[in-house]
Amino acid sequence: MESKKSTGPRLGYKSKKAEFGDNLGKIPPQAVDLEEAVLGALMLEKDALTSVIDILKPESFYKGANEEIYKAIVSLFNNSEPVDLLTVTNQLRKTGKLEIVGGSYYITELTSRVNSAANIEYHARIIAEQAIKRQLIKISGEIQNDAYEDTMDVFDLLDRTEQELFEVTNSNIKKNYADMHSLMKEAFRELEERRNHKDGLTGVPTGFSALDRVTSGWQKSDMVIIAARPGMGKTAFIVSALRNAAVDFKQPVAIFSLEMSSVQLVNRLISAEAELDSEKIKKGQLADHEWQQLVYKTASLTEAPIFIDDTPALSILELRAKCRRLKQQHDIQLVVIDYLQLMSGDTSKGGGSGGNREQEIASISRALKNIAKELSVPVIALSQLSRAVETRGGDKRPQLSDLRESGSIEQDADMVMFLYRPEYYGITEDENGLSTANVGEVIIAKHRNGSLETVPLKFIGRFTKFSDLDSPGMQASGPGYGTTFPSAAGVPSDFEVPGAITLPSKANGNTDNDTDEAPF
């Protein structure tokens, strides 16, 4: 006869058993004796609650009666009323919960089990730990049930799982108050550190001196939009900036390249680092001395903490999950998206199909800001500008109104930067009569926590890189020529170009975009 015993959880069945998993014969983590001791202590000493109110929540208690009693105690505390045996009993009577918890006899019994509130904080933390374990069991049980559902989107399930686990972590990390003495010591310590770092950087450095003086680096929790028309050098600028952060300042950075394949992006890093013509690297036409130059000058890229993900049409759900993973595993300090308009919204919930593209971009913009706040890292998103720039007369400098597809980008961003190269529009001199050849401007059009300025940089198109305008050794002839490099003899034919770690793309296959592009 066929056994009717199920080997897995029944679909859609939500019970106490499902809530705490399917481990028959096991009791959920609990500390009922300590719960009773803590409740008794709270009714014995009036100031005991202040020690545990930020540790314990009503749902931290395993026994339902104890949860109701704690709710009554907290209610009295919030109303500035005394907490003792009589007031708690009266509060439960008013809410109709006295008989449910076991009557006044049970409450009296709680106070008879303890003599004081000694060690109450230690006991409270044990109760909280048991509650966390029950939360984890509950989450894992729900995941198991949902994983059996064929209609459940797996990426949506992954995102929800990570979000729930992240919430468990955050909700149980309590920040305590600090007195003025300790705060002053901390403030002076930070001032001393800033004094030793004469550059005044408080965020992730861009590596551009003039820009860092204005911004103090990319700031934590900020969403930065870098916008420009095609051909202005958006990718070249951000690749130069993330290279500076990773190589010069050893800051782990991640870039999600939706436009270019990871190999194309690494080739740009190689061209800029080795200062070799990007066209030569693209075609593989390197002379012997150039190969030596490449091997020698790109050695620093090998150990650079740069993580590249070239998943095409990346959704906001996938981005959030991958960023959390990178933060947890590699403690990334900077996230770059190249570029915003190539992302897709959360179509699994109808966000991408029910509304228009402007609404979808708005939801993506808000999600990027939330990721920046959640992970406490700067998130930089490249963005295209509308064609209105080209139709406008004059010097065609971009404006905030030129941001493409959504005004919410401007609203959500903490900083909006425009890249502008007068030379691109045939403007050979600025208003002061100075040459604009190889000059790129970073126009800070919005800066929530700083000034609005225009920072000039040097653009070296043949190396697809930006540098400080007054940076030495950046002549068009290219540094490195005439320098003796270590011999490249013995380098294996299958030598992998150093520079970055490439993360795998979507679970359904890695799709590379190997189309040729303009050098910038």
PDB file of N, CA and C in Angstrom, residues 50 76 128 171 176 217 223 228 235 237 251 260 309 326 376 412 430-431 472 486 489:
ATOM      1  N   THR A  50      13.981  50.579  31.909  1.00  0.00           N
ATOM      2  CA  THR A  50      14.870  51.395  31.073  1.00  0.00           C
ATOM      3  C   THR A  50      16.097  50.622  30.610  1.00  0.00           C
ATOM      4  N   LEU A  76       2.081  51.141  30.331  1.00  0.00           N
ATOM      5  CA  LEU A  76       2.168  51.947  31.554  1.00  0.00           C
ATOM      6  C   LEU A  76       3.364  52.880  31.500  1.00  0.00           C
ATOM      7  N   ALA A 128      16.140  37.754  23.803  1.00  0.00           N
ATOM      8  CA  ALA A 128      16.190  38.336  22.459  1.00  0.00           C
ATOM      9  C   ALA A 128      16.878  37.386  21.482  1.00  0.00           C
ATOM     10  N   SER A 171      17.257  45.154  12.747  1.00  0.00           N
ATOM     11  CA  SER A 171      16.330  45.379  13.857  1.00  0.00           C
ATOM     12  C   SER A 171      16.915  44.954  15.190  1.00  0.00           C
ATOM     13  N   ASN A 176      23.318  52.701  21.087  1.00  0.00           N
ATOM     14  CA  ASN A 176      23.079  53.302  22.392  1.00  0.00           C
ATOM     15  C   ASN A 176      23.433  54.778  22.354  1.00  0.00           C
ATOM     16  N   GLY A 217      35.268  64.015  -1.898  1.00  0.00           N
ATOM     17  CA  GLY A 217      35.117  62.606  -2.275  1.00  0.00           C
ATOM     18  C   GLY A 217      33.659  62.217  -2.424  1.00  0.00           C
ATOM     19  N   MET A 223      23.444  59.415  -3.681  1.00  0.00           N
ATOM     20  CA  MET A 223      23.245  58.963  -5.050  1.00  0.00           C
ATOM     21  C   MET A 223      23.718  60.078  -5.969  1.00  0.00           C
ATOM     22  N   ALA A 228      25.579  63.173 -19.477  1.00  0.00           N
ATOM     23  CA  ALA A 228      26.218  63.829 -20.620  1.00  0.00           C
ATOM     24  C   ALA A 228      25.611  63.276 -21.903  1.00  0.00           C
ATOM     25  N   THR A 235      31.823  57.120 -19.626  1.00  0.00           N
ATOM     26  CA  THR A 235      32.461  55.886 -19.173  1.00  0.00           C
ATOM     27  C   THR A 235      33.934  56.105 -18.884  1.00  0.00           C
ATOM     28  N   PHE A 237      35.328  58.815 -17.843  1.00  0.00           N
ATOM     29  CA  PHE A 237      35.448  59.562 -16.587  1.00  0.00           C
ATOM     30  C   PHE A 237      35.264  58.643 -15.389  1.00  0.00           C
ATOM     31  N   GLN A 251      40.343  51.227  -2.268  1.00  0.00           N
ATOM     32  CA  GLN A 251      38.929  51.153  -1.908  1.00  0.00           C
ATOM     33  C   GLN A 251      38.231  50.135  -2.820  1.00  0.00           C
ATOM     34  N   MET A 260      28.713  47.982 -21.965  1.00  0.00           N
ATOM     35  CA  MET A 260      29.917  47.351 -22.499  1.00  0.00           C
ATOM     36  C   MET A 260      30.143  46.015 -21.817  1.00  0.00           C
ATOM     37  N   ASP A 309      30.479  43.534 -13.225  1.00  0.00           N
ATOM     38  CA  ASP A 309      29.344  42.676 -13.588  1.00  0.00           C
ATOM     39  C   ASP A 309      28.750  43.234 -14.871  1.00  0.00           C
ATOM     40  N   LEU A 326      28.010  41.802  -2.507  1.00  0.00           N
ATOM     41  CA  LEU A 326      29.338  42.399  -2.628  1.00  0.00           C
ATOM     42  C   LEU A 326      29.723  43.154  -1.355  1.00  0.00           C
ATOM     43  N   SER A 376      25.008  52.145   2.912  1.00  0.00           N
ATOM     44  CA  SER A 376      25.871  53.247   3.341  1.00  0.00           C
ATOM     45  C   SER A 376      27.096  53.373   2.439  1.00  0.00           C
ATOM     46  N   ASP A 412      15.778  62.814  -6.735  1.00  0.00           N
ATOM     47  CA  ASP A 412      16.348  61.794  -5.853  1.00  0.00           C
ATOM     48  C   ASP A 412      17.847  61.964  -5.639  1.00  0.00           C
ATOM     49  N   ASP A 430      37.840  79.321 -24.879  1.00  0.00           N
ATOM     50  CA  ASP A 430      36.830  79.702 -23.901  1.00  0.00           C
ATOM     51  C   ASP A 430      36.669  81.215 -23.874  1.00  0.00           C
ATOM     52  N   GLU A 431      35.861  81.714 -22.918  1.00  0.00           N
ATOM     53  CA  GLU A 431      35.592  83.150 -22.871  1.00  0.00           C
ATOM     54  C   GLU A 431      36.824  83.968 -22.534  1.00  0.00           C
ATOM     55  N   PRO A 472      51.283  66.443 -14.189  1.00  0.00           N
ATOM     56  CA  PRO A 472      52.537  66.397 -14.941  1.00  0.00           C
ATOM     57  C   PRO A 472      52.649  65.113 -15.761  1.00  0.00           C
ATOM     58  N   PRO A 486      61.026  46.217 -17.367  1.00  0.00           N
ATOM     59  CA  PRO A 486      61.477  44.832 -17.240  1.00  0.00           C
ATOM     60  C   PRO A 486      61.099  44.027 -18.475  1.00  0.00           C
ATOM     61  N   ALA A 489      60.037  38.824 -21.622  1.00  0.00           N
ATOM     62  CA  ALA A 489      60.369  37.466 -22.051  1.00  0.00           C
ATOM     63  C   ALA A 489      59.872  36.455 -21.038  1.00  0.00           C
TER      64      ALA A 489
END
